[in-house]
Amino acid sequence: MDGRRWRVDQRDDSAFDLSDVEDGECITLSVDHVERAILNRECDVTLPVAAAKNRELLEYTGGFERLEQLEEDAQREAKRRLVVMLELEALEAEGWQLTQRALDKGGVLRSRLLARVRSRSKDASFTPALRGGKATLNFNWPQGRTLLRYYKLFQSFGRNPVVLADRDQLKGRREPRLSPHQERFIEYVLNRWNSKLQPQLAPLVAGAQELFDVPPEEHARGFCFPSITTIRARLNAISAVVKTIGREGVRHATNRLGAGSTDVRALKFGSRVETDQCYLSIFSLPNGRMAAKVIDPDTTDEELEKDEVRRVWLHFMVDVATREALAWIISETADEDHSAALVRMATRDKTREKIRYGCKHDPAPPVGLRVVSTDNGSAIRNGGIFAALLGSGSTLILGRTYHGPDKPFQESLFGPTQFQVLNFHSGYTGSRPGELKEVNPKGSASLTHDELYGALTRYFIDEYPFRPHRGTGMFGATIRQKSEEVLRLYGKIDPPSQRDRCLHLGVKREATTTSEGVRVFGLPFNSSALQRFADGQPKKVLVHLDPDDLRRVFIVAQGEKEVIEAKLSMTVFNDLTLEEAIEIMEEATRSNPKQRALHEGHLREAIADRARRSGFFPDSRDPSNYQTIAQLEKRAARILGVSTTSSAPMKHLVAPGEIMERHEVDQERPSSTSPPRSDLSAPKAADEGAKRIVLPPTKETKF
């Protein structure tokens, strides 16, 4: 019960006391629980007597419990003997006494037994055949003693016919032929053989014989190394899984020999999807010519140039319930942006791809993603994808990196895609390096990246859904047939709204509001609600844009409770994706370079003529036209100059009220440039004797 073997130690009216046969764990279960498990066929009950009898049977037959486990010849011989045993049972039931003498050749019951066996069985081996003029039997009838021994075995083991077979597998020597040290040598060699370097057995045995330590006691017993035939026989008896793990690693063994899944993991369309990336085995090049160009990694654009040869990644998403292809894109790297684009493609309508690449049938409808199963690669294992999936209502399940059985439905699609689509195009590289002899994949590349994507799109829409699928739960039905059945019986997960797509799965860019709204990726968006929020002021906002639908964006800002909706004001881009719109804007600037250079020449000529006619620009050859700056610099120096006052005492100053008085003043004043004298601080003798003249006051003016 529950995958474990329990021994009943004690039972009362309400419970069982059980102990695990292997580890001895003890539990108590109610009688109702055990009886319910027996009723639901979730518990097998084996009596001790039956278990002992079964062990005895296995010991007698060498491990065989049923007739179907034997070889075909052994089964045929056991079935013939079974017919004889059944007739012996019938004779005994009729009252005949089964004795050795009666069953011997010429005995009373032997002829009767032969006649009854021939009449009951249609096996030709019981009928005499003429060989060389003498009647012979294909079936070798044993003597009476052997017949009785078979009959008793048949009865003692519960009429199990497996005991009637010959036990040839038990013949021969049972004890080991090799000594313990010889067994150790074989184990030493096999351990060295299970290496990632994958050595050959013959040189490995030769080297091991030279370095293997043999004690003196073994030499005294006549030790000899086992032959390479014996070692190879032991090697062949090792499991293929063990040998693959030892020589090629656990990861390779898991992907190659790991147990698959036969469980129906989803019933509703969109309830479980799987996604992964694959490096496509094909080169793409527009014109097939090879050329080399020196580029600077720091300044070169990440986008592919027109004639650049490169292998690309295929990002793919499949629905588990129907096996429908939900999304597929190609890129030069496996990163977060392309994983987000894959999720957006699965949740939107794909009619654009159908029309663009000439598909005849309808692609899978848009669907919501409830559970997304993927590996642990860097394209999915990042915060952006986690936030996008969780925000849109999806649950993410991460598998183990390089473990294909974790995503069996996804991994099984890459092989058919390679051999049914890529294998027929020029530039195909093969499954591994050097697989295609005398083929130059780069030199023969002729597909553009868009043509390659078109070939994959037509395969996933027009061909893949209409192939019979024999996977788990498909039962040979086509993918489109299974999809219609699932939609009719179980329905689908509703895809997210456009608002949720923009907010959770879209691209976010910061912008500043203007009178024309906001501009992201060179595209203008505006609305009345946005203008009321901006109120004529430049404000920073965060714009959420769906690259697959440019008609609407949703804007959030700090401190604003409402999510603002804005529409594309340049309606010429309404039906385009973001990539197509940017490509058109770039094409407008880089198309027809000769015509663009001609237009630039016309523009320069017009600007020169207008400047010449205005008269504002003087002749550049006249030196006088260069003096204006020098004159302005001199005037600026004078304006910026600062005047200073001398700190020497001014003797011509008078006290207040004496401005009109006249005094004798020295005729000679000292010059400001004259050298200083040592007696300047001492009063002069002439000054002490100077006379003071007082003028009469002026009472009348002369004017």
XYZ file of C-alpha atoms in Angstrom:
703
model
C 0.000 0.000 0.000
C 1.236 3.494 -0.964
C 4.227 1.939 -2.694
C 5.562 0.275 0.468
C 5.370 -3.181 2.009
C 3.905 -3.301 5.525
C 3.837 -6.155 7.975
C 0.754 -6.467 10.206
C 2.098 -6.825 13.741
C -1.186 -6.548 15.616
C -4.843 -5.920 14.894
C -7.798 -4.966 17.059
C -11.350 -3.963 16.269
C -10.460 -0.402 15.188
C -6.867 -0.268 13.916
C -3.867 -2.078 12.443
C -0.350 -1.809 13.874
C 1.991 -1.931 10.854
C 5.774 -1.940 10.392
C 7.704 -1.351 7.192
C 9.395 -4.500 5.930
C 12.490 -2.611 4.722
C 13.256 0.126 7.263
C 11.102 -0.976 10.228
C 9.012 2.202 10.453
C 5.884 1.702 12.549
C 2.493 3.308 11.957
C -1.124 2.714 12.960
C -3.946 2.783 10.421
C -7.645 2.478 11.022
C -9.520 -0.567 9.835
C -11.795 1.612 7.688
C -8.810 3.144 5.915
C -7.296 -0.253 5.087
C -10.611 -1.748 3.989
C -11.291 1.261 1.781
C -7.863 0.863 0.164
C -8.541 -2.825 -0.468
C -11.947 -2.022 -1.955
C -10.429 0.618 -4.296
C -7.681 -1.824 -5.323
C -5.039 0.415 -3.824
C -3.773 -2.272 -1.457
C -2.577 -5.829 -2.079
C -2.807 -8.300 0.812
C -0.361 -11.200 0.926
C -0.697 -13.920 3.537
C 2.498 -15.198 5.200
C 1.893 -18.701 3.841
C 1.501 -17.371 0.294
C 4.611 -15.230 0.677
C 6.646 -18.218 1.867
C 5.314 -20.328 -0.991
C 6.230 -17.625 -3.486
C 9.773 -17.445 -2.126
C 10.060 -21.196 -2.476
C 8.830 -20.984 -6.077
C 11.348 -18.298 -6.979
C 14.150 -20.253 -5.398
C 13.187 -23.399 -7.347
C 12.794 -21.705 -10.754
C 15.724 -19.359 -10.373
C 13.624 -16.196 -10.134
C 10.843 -16.918 -12.622
C 7.259 -16.605 -11.425
C 5.222 -16.838 -14.621
C 5.450 -18.900 -17.778
C 5.684 -15.796 -19.978
C 9.047 -14.896 -18.419
C 10.743 -17.950 -19.937
C 12.396 -18.248 -23.299
C 10.214 -19.279 -26.213
C 11.589 -22.832 -26.435
C 11.207 -23.349 -22.696
C 7.623 -22.076 -22.870
C 6.790 -24.492 -25.673
C 8.180 -27.489 -23.768
C 6.403 -26.472 -20.537
C 3.052 -26.160 -22.348
C 3.399 -29.675 -23.763
C 4.089 -31.052 -20.312
C 1.136 -29.047 -18.991
C -1.202 -30.966 -21.318
C 0.125 -34.233 -19.910
C -0.337 -33.011 -16.311
C -3.940 -32.033 -16.986
C -4.694 -35.483 -18.399
C -3.068 -37.107 -15.368
C -5.382 -35.019 -13.168
C -8.336 -36.262 -15.183
C -7.255 -39.892 -14.870
C -6.782 -39.534 -11.151
C -10.207 -37.952 -10.871
C -11.690 -40.948 -12.701
C -10.283 -43.272 -10.029
C -7.082 -44.456 -11.651
C -4.118 -44.856 -9.324
C -1.066 -43.073 -10.662
C 1.991 -45.246 -10.098
C 5.420 -45.343 -11.594
C 4.904 -48.820 -13.074
C 1.567 -47.917 -14.636
C 3.072 -44.869 -16.370
C 6.225 -46.601 -17.621
C 6.526 -47.738 -21.191
C 4.155 -50.700 -21.635
C 2.272 -49.800 -18.497
C -1.502 -49.855 -18.064
C -2.022 -46.076 -18.099
C 0.646 -45.046 -20.564
C -1.211 -46.033 -23.725
C -4.428 -44.544 -22.380
C -2.552 -41.325 -21.449
C -1.011 -41.074 -24.932
C -4.389 -41.482 -26.638
C -6.059 -38.846 -24.472
C -3.242 -36.334 -24.956
C -3.311 -36.738 -28.757
C -7.092 -36.316 -28.855
C -7.097 -33.223 -26.620
C -4.082 -31.325 -27.952
C -3.635 -29.995 -31.466
C 0.122 -29.910 -31.067
C 1.701 -31.938 -33.883
C 4.576 -32.962 -31.646
C 2.350 -35.556 -29.968
C 1.551 -37.228 -33.306
C 4.022 -39.846 -34.611
C 5.934 -38.860 -37.738
C 7.532 -41.180 -40.317
C 11.271 -40.680 -40.566
C 13.292 -43.194 -42.509
C 10.462 -45.718 -42.497
C 10.135 -45.520 -38.694
C 7.512 -43.659 -36.626
C 9.065 -41.095 -34.255
C 7.664 -38.546 -31.819
C 8.777 -34.922 -31.540
C 7.766 -34.854 -27.883
C 10.135 -36.811 -25.686
C 7.875 -38.755 -23.324
C 9.580 -39.273 -19.977
C 9.391 -42.441 -17.952
C 6.839 -42.984 -15.199
C 9.087 -41.776 -12.370
C 9.739 -38.452 -14.123
C 6.060 -38.034 -14.953
C 5.117 -38.511 -11.319
C 7.796 -36.033 -10.207
C 6.445 -33.384 -12.591
C 2.912 -34.107 -11.408
C 3.814 -33.676 -7.715
C 5.666 -30.403 -8.441
C 2.703 -29.167 -10.418
C 0.358 -29.892 -7.541
C 2.616 -28.635 -4.752
C 3.149 -25.214 -6.362
C -0.530 -24.524 -6.926
C -0.703 -25.842 -10.498
C 1.756 -23.207 -11.712
C 3.085 -24.427 -15.129
C 6.388 -22.553 -14.742
C 7.746 -25.435 -12.579
C 7.371 -27.808 -15.564
C 10.052 -26.017 -17.589
C 13.637 -27.196 -17.733
C 15.904 -25.301 -15.378
C 18.798 -24.961 -17.786
C 19.645 -21.539 -16.424
C 20.637 -23.154 -13.114
C 23.064 -25.586 -14.678
C 26.784 -25.115 -14.456
C 29.089 -23.923 -11.757
C 27.417 -21.843 -9.068
C 30.454 -20.777 -7.061
C 32.657 -17.988 -8.443
C 35.429 -19.096 -10.749
C 37.674 -16.122 -10.037
C 39.482 -15.305 -6.828
C 38.605 -12.146 -4.868
C 41.765 -10.442 -6.108
C 40.914 -11.218 -9.720
C 37.452 -9.779 -9.133
C 39.112 -6.685 -7.689
C 41.234 -6.324 -10.827
C 38.135 -6.505 -13.038
C 36.416 -3.901 -10.891
C 39.514 -1.680 -11.084
C 39.565 -1.866 -14.890
C 35.833 -1.232 -15.272
C 35.984 1.793 -12.968
C 38.781 3.258 -15.104
C 36.843 2.444 -18.281
C 33.859 4.515 -17.048
C 35.696 7.798 -17.547
C 34.714 10.938 -19.457
C 37.895 10.488 -21.525
C 36.358 7.268 -22.953
C 39.470 5.042 -23.077
C 39.579 1.849 -25.136
C 39.457 -1.427 -23.235
C 42.536 -3.195 -24.670
C 45.184 -0.530 -23.859
C 43.440 0.090 -20.553
C 43.826 -3.571 -19.544
C 47.458 -3.596 -20.653
C 48.282 -0.531 -18.552
C 46.339 -1.798 -15.537
C 48.225 -5.109 -15.557
C 51.530 -3.260 -15.234
C 50.442 -1.063 -12.326
C 48.016 -3.306 -10.431
C 49.413 -4.347 -7.064
C 49.404 -8.124 -6.497
C 50.282 -9.269 -2.941
C 52.883 -12.055 -2.478
C 50.167 -14.370 -1.133
C 48.353 -14.176 -4.485
C 51.568 -14.914 -6.364
C 52.029 -17.959 -4.159
C 48.523 -19.142 -5.090
C 49.366 -18.846 -8.789
C 47.620 -15.525 -9.489
C 47.003 -14.694 -13.136
C 45.165 -11.738 -14.604
C 41.701 -12.376 -16.080
C 41.588 -12.393 -19.856
C 40.222 -9.468 -21.797
C 37.353 -11.708 -22.970
C 36.248 -12.199 -19.357
C 36.506 -8.482 -18.685
C 34.537 -7.661 -21.838
C 31.821 -10.140 -20.808
C 31.521 -8.350 -17.458
C 31.414 -5.022 -19.277
C 28.576 -6.176 -21.516
C 26.594 -7.179 -18.439
C 26.639 -3.597 -17.110
C 23.532 -1.543 -17.746
C 23.618 0.831 -20.719
C 22.443 3.640 -18.455
C 25.379 3.090 -16.083
C 27.869 3.079 -18.954
C 26.374 6.225 -20.496
C 26.518 8.085 -17.176
C 30.116 7.030 -16.611
C 31.476 7.868 -20.079
C 29.207 10.697 -21.254
C 27.910 12.319 -18.072
C 24.646 12.526 -16.192
C 23.262 15.347 -18.315
C 23.693 13.476 -21.585
C 22.398 10.236 -20.095
C 19.314 11.974 -18.734
C 18.456 13.551 -22.082
C 19.173 10.362 -24.014
C 17.981 7.582 -21.732
C 15.854 9.359 -19.120
C 12.385 8.005 -18.469
C 9.691 9.929 -20.325
C 6.291 11.035 -19.106
C 2.994 9.418 -20.046
C 0.825 11.759 -18.013
C -1.811 14.017 -19.581
C -0.638 17.254 -17.997
C -3.304 19.619 -19.324
C -6.887 19.452 -20.603
C -7.747 23.115 -21.192
C -6.321 25.269 -23.952
C -3.745 27.545 -22.325
C -3.774 25.890 -18.901
C -0.161 24.758 -19.394
C 2.398 25.834 -21.971
C 6.074 25.061 -22.501
C 8.692 27.380 -23.955
C 12.335 26.996 -24.909
C 15.021 28.282 -27.275
C 16.964 26.417 -29.970
C 20.030 27.505 -31.950
C 18.949 26.817 -35.530
C 21.289 24.762 -37.701
C 21.228 27.143 -40.660
C 23.013 30.273 -41.830
C 21.062 33.140 -43.385
C 22.490 35.521 -46.005
C 20.588 37.576 -48.605
C 22.707 37.182 -51.756
C 24.946 34.185 -51.022
C 28.230 36.097 -51.401
C 30.868 35.936 -48.709
C 32.594 39.149 -47.648
C 34.699 40.326 -44.705
C 34.485 43.674 -42.962
C 36.537 45.104 -40.100
C 34.214 46.475 -37.406
C 34.678 48.188 -34.069
C 32.811 46.349 -31.292
C 32.355 49.584 -29.326
C 30.700 51.545 -32.113
C 29.038 48.859 -34.242
C 25.270 48.593 -34.003
C 23.856 45.401 -32.515
C 21.397 45.013 -35.390
C 22.354 42.691 -38.237
C 23.626 44.362 -41.356
C 22.244 43.569 -44.762
C 24.830 40.996 -45.834
C 25.897 39.672 -42.429
C 26.014 35.884 -42.038
C 24.816 34.557 -38.709
C 22.950 31.676 -37.148
C 19.857 32.661 -35.223
C 17.887 31.456 -32.200
C 14.351 30.125 -32.448
C 12.132 30.985 -29.473
C 9.084 28.707 -29.397
C 6.015 28.184 -27.212
C 3.640 25.196 -27.438
C 0.349 24.408 -25.718
C 0.484 21.105 -23.831
C -3.214 20.205 -24.112
C -3.435 20.575 -27.904
C 0.240 20.757 -29.036
C -0.651 23.934 -30.942
C 2.188 26.314 -31.799
C 1.336 29.464 -29.843
C 4.327 31.682 -30.655
C 7.640 31.596 -32.515
C 10.248 34.287 -33.145
C 13.874 34.327 -34.295
C 16.667 36.472 -32.887
C 20.424 36.677 -32.808
C 20.505 36.212 -29.011
C 18.392 34.476 -26.373
C 17.554 37.310 -23.999
C 14.787 38.902 -21.949
C 13.392 41.155 -24.685
C 12.748 38.312 -27.113
C 11.238 36.147 -24.381
C 8.791 38.963 -23.620
C 8.010 39.239 -27.339
C 7.288 35.499 -27.392
C 4.774 35.851 -24.542
C 3.116 38.803 -26.292
C 2.779 36.823 -29.523
C 1.104 33.911 -27.722
C -1.517 36.225 -26.203
C -2.413 38.150 -29.398
C -3.924 37.438 -32.790
C -1.484 36.204 -35.429
C -3.396 37.156 -38.568
C -0.654 39.661 -39.461
C 1.871 36.825 -39.835
C -0.631 34.751 -41.789
C -1.190 37.475 -44.386
C 2.405 38.663 -44.585
C 3.886 35.227 -45.302
C 1.073 33.822 -47.435
C -0.375 31.166 -45.131
C -3.550 29.384 -46.233
C -4.978 28.395 -42.848
C -5.677 30.163 -39.575
C -3.089 30.160 -36.790
C -3.821 29.295 -33.179
C -6.114 31.836 -31.481
C -4.824 34.150 -28.735
C -4.914 32.566 -25.300
C -4.061 33.365 -21.720
C -1.172 31.556 -20.060
C -1.976 29.957 -16.723
C 1.159 27.819 -16.151
C 4.381 28.456 -18.088
C 6.953 25.659 -17.905
C 10.458 26.487 -19.033
C 14.066 25.652 -18.347
C 16.446 27.538 -16.087
C 18.103 29.470 -18.922
C 19.026 33.144 -18.772
C 16.370 34.112 -21.336
C 13.621 33.359 -18.808
C 15.466 33.479 -15.479
C 15.370 37.248 -14.991
C 13.276 39.739 -13.067
C 11.610 41.284 -16.107
C 10.039 38.058 -17.361
C 9.097 36.963 -13.848
C 7.314 40.260 -13.225
C 5.579 40.183 -16.627
C 4.228 36.641 -16.222
C 3.183 37.044 -12.607
C 1.564 40.404 -13.336
C -0.479 38.932 -16.195
C -1.775 36.106 -13.983
C 0.607 33.302 -15.007
C 2.482 30.839 -12.820
C 6.080 30.131 -13.788
C 7.625 26.673 -13.312
C 11.387 26.433 -13.808
C 12.805 23.109 -14.897
C 16.396 21.991 -14.745
C 18.904 23.316 -17.241
C 19.926 20.764 -19.911
C 17.224 18.296 -18.801
C 15.055 17.638 -21.818
C 12.618 15.239 -20.091
C 11.415 18.142 -17.919
C 9.834 19.618 -21.084
C 9.077 16.633 -23.320
C 6.411 18.341 -25.426
C 8.650 21.277 -26.297
C 11.883 19.405 -26.920
C 10.250 16.886 -29.260
C 9.406 19.647 -31.760
C 12.896 20.904 -32.548
C 13.913 17.708 -34.354
C 11.006 17.683 -36.846
C 11.513 21.412 -37.451
C 15.137 20.828 -38.378
C 14.633 17.832 -40.648
C 11.343 18.920 -42.255
C 12.104 22.624 -42.805
C 15.754 23.625 -42.408
C 17.243 20.517 -44.008
C 15.987 21.514 -47.470
C 17.364 25.072 -47.541
C 20.812 26.205 -48.532
C 22.970 27.151 -45.580
C 21.970 24.077 -43.532
C 24.800 23.096 -41.171
C 23.749 19.640 -39.974
C 23.120 18.383 -36.462
C 26.732 18.539 -35.324
C 30.038 19.994 -36.524
C 31.451 18.141 -39.504
C 28.304 16.130 -40.207
C 27.987 17.401 -43.778
C 31.119 16.538 -45.766
C 32.364 18.908 -48.473
C 29.587 21.400 -47.737
C 30.198 25.055 -46.925
C 27.072 26.259 -45.064
C 28.225 29.882 -44.872
C 29.134 30.069 -48.521
C 25.857 28.534 -49.651
C 23.595 30.674 -47.448
C 20.854 32.341 -49.503
C 17.974 32.991 -47.070
C 17.334 36.368 -45.516
C 16.232 36.437 -41.909
C 12.735 37.397 -43.005
C 12.604 34.533 -45.513
C 13.713 32.097 -42.844
C 11.016 33.360 -40.490
C 8.484 33.057 -43.316
C 9.417 29.404 -43.913
C 9.001 28.640 -40.210
C 5.691 30.531 -40.078
C 4.203 28.609 -43.004
C 5.325 25.329 -41.395
C 3.789 26.115 -37.989
C 0.492 27.355 -39.490
C -0.111 25.295 -42.650
C 1.758 22.020 -42.084
C 2.471 21.216 -38.448
C -1.152 21.425 -37.122
C -2.408 18.934 -39.720
C 0.068 16.126 -39.102
C -1.092 13.090 -37.056
C 0.378 13.270 -33.550
C 1.073 10.123 -31.568
C 2.157 11.744 -28.337
C 0.650 11.135 -24.924
C -3.082 11.856 -24.986
C -3.208 12.550 -28.752
C -3.948 8.965 -29.915
C -3.012 9.683 -33.537
C -5.318 12.696 -33.982
C -4.083 15.805 -35.756
C -3.209 18.858 -33.705
C -5.995 20.952 -35.214
C -8.501 18.152 -34.566
C -7.387 17.925 -30.935
C -7.549 21.711 -30.616
C -11.156 21.827 -31.806
C -12.089 19.009 -29.405
C -10.451 20.732 -26.421
C -12.099 24.071 -27.207
C -15.486 22.370 -27.487
C -15.234 20.283 -24.308
C -13.073 22.359 -21.941
C -12.737 25.852 -23.406
C -9.661 28.058 -23.106
C -7.985 30.565 -20.810
C -9.054 34.072 -21.785
C -6.184 36.224 -23.086
C -5.263 39.392 -21.140
C -6.865 42.692 -22.089
C -4.962 45.350 -24.017
C -4.540 47.362 -20.824
C -2.949 44.370 -19.028
C -0.770 43.622 -22.049
C 0.613 47.158 -22.034
C 1.114 47.378 -18.279
C 2.632 43.924 -17.725
C 3.913 42.597 -21.048
C 4.731 45.830 -22.879
C 7.773 48.091 -23.087
C 8.301 50.858 -20.511
C 9.957 54.181 -21.320
C 10.281 57.449 -19.404
C 9.102 60.608 -21.153
C 8.272 64.255 -20.446
C 4.916 65.784 -21.258
C 4.662 68.653 -23.767
C 1.842 70.524 -25.452
C 1.754 67.665 -27.978
C 1.527 64.915 -25.354
C 4.429 62.475 -24.960
C 6.837 61.065 -27.489
C 8.437 57.587 -27.193
C 10.450 55.895 -29.928
C 9.787 58.987 -32.041
C 5.998 58.374 -31.991
C 3.615 60.997 -30.552
C 0.770 60.072 -28.185
C -1.795 62.447 -26.775
C -5.189 62.598 -25.063
C -7.379 65.054 -23.172
C -6.722 63.276 -19.874
C -2.980 63.595 -20.418
C -3.248 67.333 -21.129
C -5.360 67.883 -18.013
C -2.722 66.052 -15.978
C 0.177 68.016 -17.497
C -1.649 71.387 -17.123
C 0.801 73.049 -19.463
C 3.839 72.003 -17.416
C 6.561 69.499 -18.400
C 6.145 66.465 -16.152
C 8.003 63.176 -16.111
C 5.846 60.108 -16.724
C 6.289 56.380 -17.418
C 4.773 55.224 -20.710
C 3.691 51.570 -21.199
C 3.638 50.599 -24.875
C 2.592 47.358 -26.588
C 5.074 46.882 -29.479
C 2.498 44.828 -31.381
C -0.275 47.476 -31.167
C 0.682 51.166 -31.299
C -2.820 52.606 -31.196
C -2.919 53.060 -27.420
C -0.458 53.555 -24.580
C -1.020 53.724 -20.847
C 0.784 56.327 -18.743
C 1.500 56.328 -15.024
C 3.082 59.090 -12.952
C 4.202 59.503 -9.392
C 1.440 60.840 -7.207
C -1.255 60.197 -9.830
C -3.848 57.610 -8.836
C -5.367 57.053 -12.264
C -3.693 55.265 -15.181
C -3.887 57.689 -18.101
C -4.704 56.382 -21.576
C -3.325 58.112 -24.668
C -3.772 57.400 -28.365
C -1.359 57.553 -31.262
C -1.780 60.988 -32.825
C 0.172 60.073 -35.974
C -2.500 57.772 -37.383
C -0.405 56.686 -40.364
C 1.268 54.159 -38.006
C -1.987 52.710 -36.626
C -1.698 49.354 -38.418
C 2.027 48.849 -37.859
C 4.092 47.285 -35.133
C 6.830 49.181 -33.347
C 9.518 47.431 -35.358
C 7.803 48.257 -38.646
C 7.302 51.902 -37.671
C 10.956 52.354 -36.676
C 12.047 50.619 -39.866
C 9.986 53.060 -41.949
C 11.477 56.056 -40.140
C 14.992 54.701 -40.571
C 14.388 53.869 -44.219
C 13.331 57.446 -44.865
C 16.780 58.661 -43.831
C 19.013 55.993 -45.349
C 17.249 55.227 -48.639
C 18.843 56.426 -51.936
C 22.095 57.906 -50.574
C 23.003 59.524 -53.949
C 19.780 61.479 -54.049
C 20.265 62.497 -50.429
C 23.780 63.829 -51.195
C 22.376 65.782 -54.160
C 19.699 67.340 -51.989
C 22.289 68.320 -49.408
C 24.267 70.115 -52.155
C 21.152 72.016 -53.262
C 20.533 73.035 -49.661
C 24.063 74.403 -49.189
C 23.845 76.417 -52.404
C 20.545 77.982 -51.342
C 21.891 78.929 -47.897
C 25.019 80.530 -49.445
C 22.982 82.559 -51.929
C 20.630 83.875 -49.246
C 23.547 84.903 -47.007
C 25.308 86.659 -49.901
C 22.239 88.647 -50.910
C 21.522 89.815 -47.348
C 24.776 91.828 -47.162
C 25.175 90.944 -43.541
C 28.354 88.937 -44.066
C 31.397 91.120 -45.098
C 34.295 89.975 -47.191
C 36.319 87.427 -45.221
C 39.527 88.440 -47.055
C 39.494 92.119 -45.778
C 41.673 92.450 -42.583
C 39.554 95.369 -41.353
C 36.644 92.998 -40.877
C 38.607 91.248 -38.129
C 39.306 94.471 -36.011
C 35.893 94.738 -34.443
C 36.632 92.104 -31.865
C 39.948 93.786 -30.910
C 38.270 97.158 -30.417
C 35.537 95.656 -28.333
C 38.110 93.945 -26.142
C 39.891 97.293 -25.448
C 36.610 98.982 -24.500
C 35.764 96.118 -22.250
C 39.140 96.432 -20.519
C 38.502 100.106 -19.779
C 35.056 99.365 -18.401
C 36.363 96.670 -16.186
C 39.330 98.743 -14.904
C 39.273 99.738 -11.148
C 40.766 103.225 -10.027
C 42.695 103.478 -6.709
C 43.127 106.470 -4.238
C 46.591 107.375 -2.788
C 47.015 106.759 0.907
C 49.377 109.853 1.390
C 47.941 112.790 3.463
C 46.401 115.604 1.397
C 47.784 118.972 2.636
C 45.507 121.172 0.540
C 42.515 120.182 2.612
C 41.184 122.672 5.244
C 39.132 122.332 8.335
C 35.400 122.926 8.264
C 34.551 126.671 8.281
C 37.926 127.769 6.829
C 37.301 127.096 3.177
C 37.220 130.831 2.323
C 40.372 131.707 4.309
C 43.631 132.233 2.475
C 46.911 130.794 3.605
C 50.405 130.868 2.260
C 51.100 127.707 0.400
C 54.495 126.398 -0.547
C 55.199 127.002 -4.192
C 56.971 123.669 -4.457
C 55.058 120.510 -3.643
C 56.727 117.239 -3.282
C 56.311 114.949 -6.262
C 54.530 111.699 -5.752
C 57.379 110.025 -7.562
C 60.204 111.601 -5.564
C 62.134 109.243 -3.383
C 61.271 109.271 0.298
C 63.439 111.105 2.713
C 64.302 110.203 6.217
C 63.171 113.527 7.682
C 59.665 113.568 6.281
C 58.191 112.717 9.610
C 59.979 115.662 11.365
C 58.381 119.124 11.270
C 60.146 121.682 9.048
C 61.726 124.833 10.533
C 60.324 126.971 7.758
C 56.861 125.793 8.564
C 57.235 126.814 12.161
C 58.088 130.394 11.224
C 55.535 130.833 8.499
C 53.291 133.881 8.790
C 49.576 133.571 8.814
C 47.674 136.028 6.617
C 44.015 136.601 7.314
C 41.959 137.966 4.430
C 38.958 140.070 5.034
C 35.651 138.405 4.477
C 33.979 138.722 1.096
C 30.705 140.539 1.433
C 29.849 141.477 -2.102
C 29.782 139.244 -5.143
C 31.471 140.179 -8.335
C 28.705 138.864 -10.559
